[in-house]
C-alpha cells in the first residue's frame, strides 16, 4: 500500500472513531445482537430494523478500540437498504480482505468504503476488532440473539 493511501485510510478510521455514524439506539428494532471481542475488550450492541426483507435502519452502541468502532460505523453506513443476503455477501468480501495475505493484491476501487480496513491484515491481532461488527450484524440478522464472541 502506498504511504499516502495508508495515511488517508488511517485518517478515515480516526474520523469514524471520533464521530461514529449511526451511534444510536433503535427503539423499534426487529433484530439485535451483542458482540464481544475478549482479545481487545471491544463490546458493541447492534440493533436493526428490517422491513419487507430490507434493512431500513441500524444503530450501534458500545465501547472499544478505534478500529472496532470505525468498522461498526462504516458497516452501518453500508448495510442500509440491503437485504440480509446482500449483507452476508459484504461480510464475506470484508472477511476475505482482512484475512488475505499481505502479498495478495487488493482491488481498492472495487472495495469502496471497505478498502480503509485493508491495512488491518498487516496486524493479525486487530483482525478481530475489525470483524466484530460484521460478526454481530450477521448474528442479529440470522436471529441469533446471544452474545457473539469473536473467539
Ligand atoms: Zn479492538
mmCIF file of N, CA, C and O in Angstrom, residues 1 5 9 13 15 42 44 50 53 55-56 68 72 79 82 85 89 98 104 111 115 121 123 130-131 133:
data_model
loop_
_atom_site.group_PDB
_atom_site.id
_atom_site.type_symbol
_atom_site.label_atom_id
_atom_site.label_comp_id
_atom_site.label_asym_id
_atom_site.label_seq_id
_atom_site.Cartn_x
_atom_site.Cartn_y
_atom_site.Cartn_z
ATOM 1 N N UNK A 1 0.843 -1.196 0.000
ATOM 2 C CA UNK A 1 0.000 0.000 0.000
ATOM 3 C C UNK A 1 0.881 1.249 0.000
ATOM 4 O O UNK A 1 1.884 1.296 0.700
ATOM 5 N N UNK A 5 -1.782 6.587 0.789
ATOM 6 C CA UNK A 5 -3.054 5.886 0.899
ATOM 7 C C UNK A 5 -3.249 5.415 2.340
ATOM 8 O O UNK A 5 -4.313 5.546 2.932
ATOM 9 N N UNK A 9 -6.306 6.385 4.840
ATOM 10 C CA UNK A 9 -7.161 5.378 5.454
ATOM 11 C C UNK A 9 -7.140 5.489 6.970
ATOM 12 O O UNK A 9 -8.162 5.348 7.630
ATOM 13 N N UNK A 13 -10.340 6.155 9.519
ATOM 14 C CA UNK A 13 -10.636 5.334 10.706
ATOM 15 C C UNK A 13 -10.727 6.213 11.952
ATOM 16 O O UNK A 13 -11.648 6.085 12.752
ATOM 17 N N UNK A 15 -11.457 9.387 12.076
ATOM 18 C CA UNK A 15 -12.660 10.224 11.978
ATOM 19 C C UNK A 15 -13.915 9.458 12.383
ATOM 20 O O UNK A 15 -14.766 9.973 13.117
ATOM 21 N N UNK A 42 -13.363 -5.129 23.097
ATOM 22 C CA UNK A 42 -14.380 -4.396 22.326
ATOM 23 C C UNK A 42 -15.758 -4.989 22.590
ATOM 24 O O UNK A 42 -15.942 -6.198 22.524
ATOM 25 N N UNK A 44 -19.975 -4.305 21.627
ATOM 26 C CA UNK A 44 -20.955 -3.479 20.953
ATOM 27 C C UNK A 44 -22.319 -4.131 20.929
ATOM 28 O O UNK A 44 -22.457 -5.353 20.957
ATOM 29 N N UNK A 50 -35.682 -4.275 10.193
ATOM 30 C CA UNK A 50 -35.826 -4.885 8.876
ATOM 31 C C UNK A 50 -37.304 -4.820 8.487
ATOM 32 O O UNK A 50 -38.172 -5.247 9.236
ATOM 33 N N UNK A 53 -37.996 -7.353 4.241
ATOM 34 C CA UNK A 53 -36.773 -8.016 3.809
ATOM 35 C C UNK A 53 -35.608 -7.101 3.507
ATOM 36 O O UNK A 53 -34.613 -7.524 2.931
ATOM 37 N N UNK A 55 -32.992 -3.946 5.234
ATOM 38 C CA UNK A 55 -32.566 -3.205 6.420
ATOM 39 C C UNK A 55 -32.922 -1.733 6.223
ATOM 40 O O UNK A 55 -32.426 -1.086 5.314
ATOM 41 N N UNK A 56 -33.823 -1.215 7.083
ATOM 42 C CA UNK A 56 -34.233 0.181 6.911
ATOM 43 C C UNK A 56 -33.568 1.100 7.932
ATOM 44 O O UNK A 56 -33.494 2.299 7.726
ATOM 45 N N UNK A 68 -12.408 -1.131 15.985
ATOM 46 C CA UNK A 68 -13.714 -1.798 16.140
ATOM 47 C C UNK A 68 -14.850 -0.789 15.968
ATOM 48 O O UNK A 68 -15.876 -1.085 15.350
ATOM 49 N N UNK A 72 -17.565 -0.626 12.857
ATOM 50 C CA UNK A 72 -19.014 -0.669 13.097
ATOM 51 C C UNK A 72 -19.683 0.526 12.417
ATOM 52 O O UNK A 72 -20.740 0.398 11.789
ATOM 53 N N UNK A 79 -24.982 -0.987 5.097
ATOM 54 C CA UNK A 79 -25.998 -2.043 5.026
ATOM 55 C C UNK A 79 -27.430 -1.531 4.912
ATOM 56 O O UNK A 79 -28.344 -2.310 4.686
ATOM 57 N N UNK A 82 -30.064 -2.734 2.225
ATOM 58 C CA UNK A 82 -29.643 -4.045 1.732
ATOM 59 C C UNK A 82 -30.494 -5.165 2.324
ATOM 60 O O UNK A 82 -31.060 -5.027 3.409
ATOM 61 N N UNK A 85 -29.162 -11.143 2.688
ATOM 62 C CA UNK A 85 -28.255 -11.887 1.810
ATOM 63 C C UNK A 85 -27.149 -10.968 1.275
ATOM 64 O O UNK A 85 -25.988 -11.377 1.157
ATOM 65 N N UNK A 89 -23.042 -11.100 1.898
ATOM 66 C CA UNK A 89 -22.097 -11.007 0.785
ATOM 67 C C UNK A 89 -20.993 -9.972 1.098
ATOM 68 O O UNK A 89 -19.809 -10.234 0.882
ATOM 69 N N UNK A 98 -9.559 -8.767 4.951
ATOM 70 C CA UNK A 98 -8.776 -8.581 6.172
ATOM 71 C C UNK A 98 -8.027 -9.848 6.580
ATOM 72 O O UNK A 98 -7.121 -9.777 7.388
ATOM 73 N N UNK A 104 -1.004 -10.570 -1.265
ATOM 74 C CA UNK A 104 -2.076 -10.559 -2.266
ATOM 75 C C UNK A 104 -2.434 -9.138 -2.691
ATOM 76 O O UNK A 104 -2.511 -8.246 -1.855
ATOM 77 N N UNK A 111 -13.476 -2.355 -3.676
ATOM 78 C CA UNK A 111 -13.853 -2.477 -2.266
ATOM 79 C C UNK A 111 -14.624 -1.282 -1.724
ATOM 80 O O UNK A 111 -15.335 -1.401 -0.731
ATOM 81 N N UNK A 115 -12.258 -0.572 1.770
ATOM 82 C CA UNK A 115 -10.831 -0.516 1.486
ATOM 83 C C UNK A 115 -10.033 0.082 2.636
ATOM 84 O O UNK A 115 -8.866 -0.271 2.823
ATOM 85 N N UNK A 121 -5.020 -6.240 7.702
ATOM 86 C CA UNK A 121 -4.451 -7.587 7.506
ATOM 87 C C UNK A 121 -2.975 -7.657 7.885
ATOM 88 O O UNK A 121 -2.425 -8.729 8.080
ATOM 89 N N UNK A 123 -1.914 -6.533 10.615
ATOM 90 C CA UNK A 123 -1.895 -6.618 12.078
ATOM 91 C C UNK A 123 -2.889 -7.680 12.539
ATOM 92 O O UNK A 123 -4.031 -7.358 12.894
ATOM 93 N N UNK A 130 -11.727 -5.523 13.729
ATOM 94 C CA UNK A 130 -12.377 -5.043 12.500
ATOM 95 C C UNK A 130 -13.585 -5.894 12.142
ATOM 96 O O UNK A 130 -14.569 -5.405 11.586
ATOM 97 N N UNK A 131 -13.512 -7.180 12.460
ATOM 98 C CA UNK A 131 -14.582 -8.098 12.053
ATOM 99 C C UNK A 131 -15.746 -8.137 13.037
ATOM 100 O O UNK A 131 -16.831 -8.621 12.697
ATOM 101 N N UNK A 133 -18.019 -6.063 14.273
ATOM 102 C CA UNK A 133 -19.321 -5.502 13.881
ATOM 103 C C UNK A 133 -20.010 -6.393 12.844
ATOM 104 O O UNK A 133 -21.234 -6.561 12.868
#
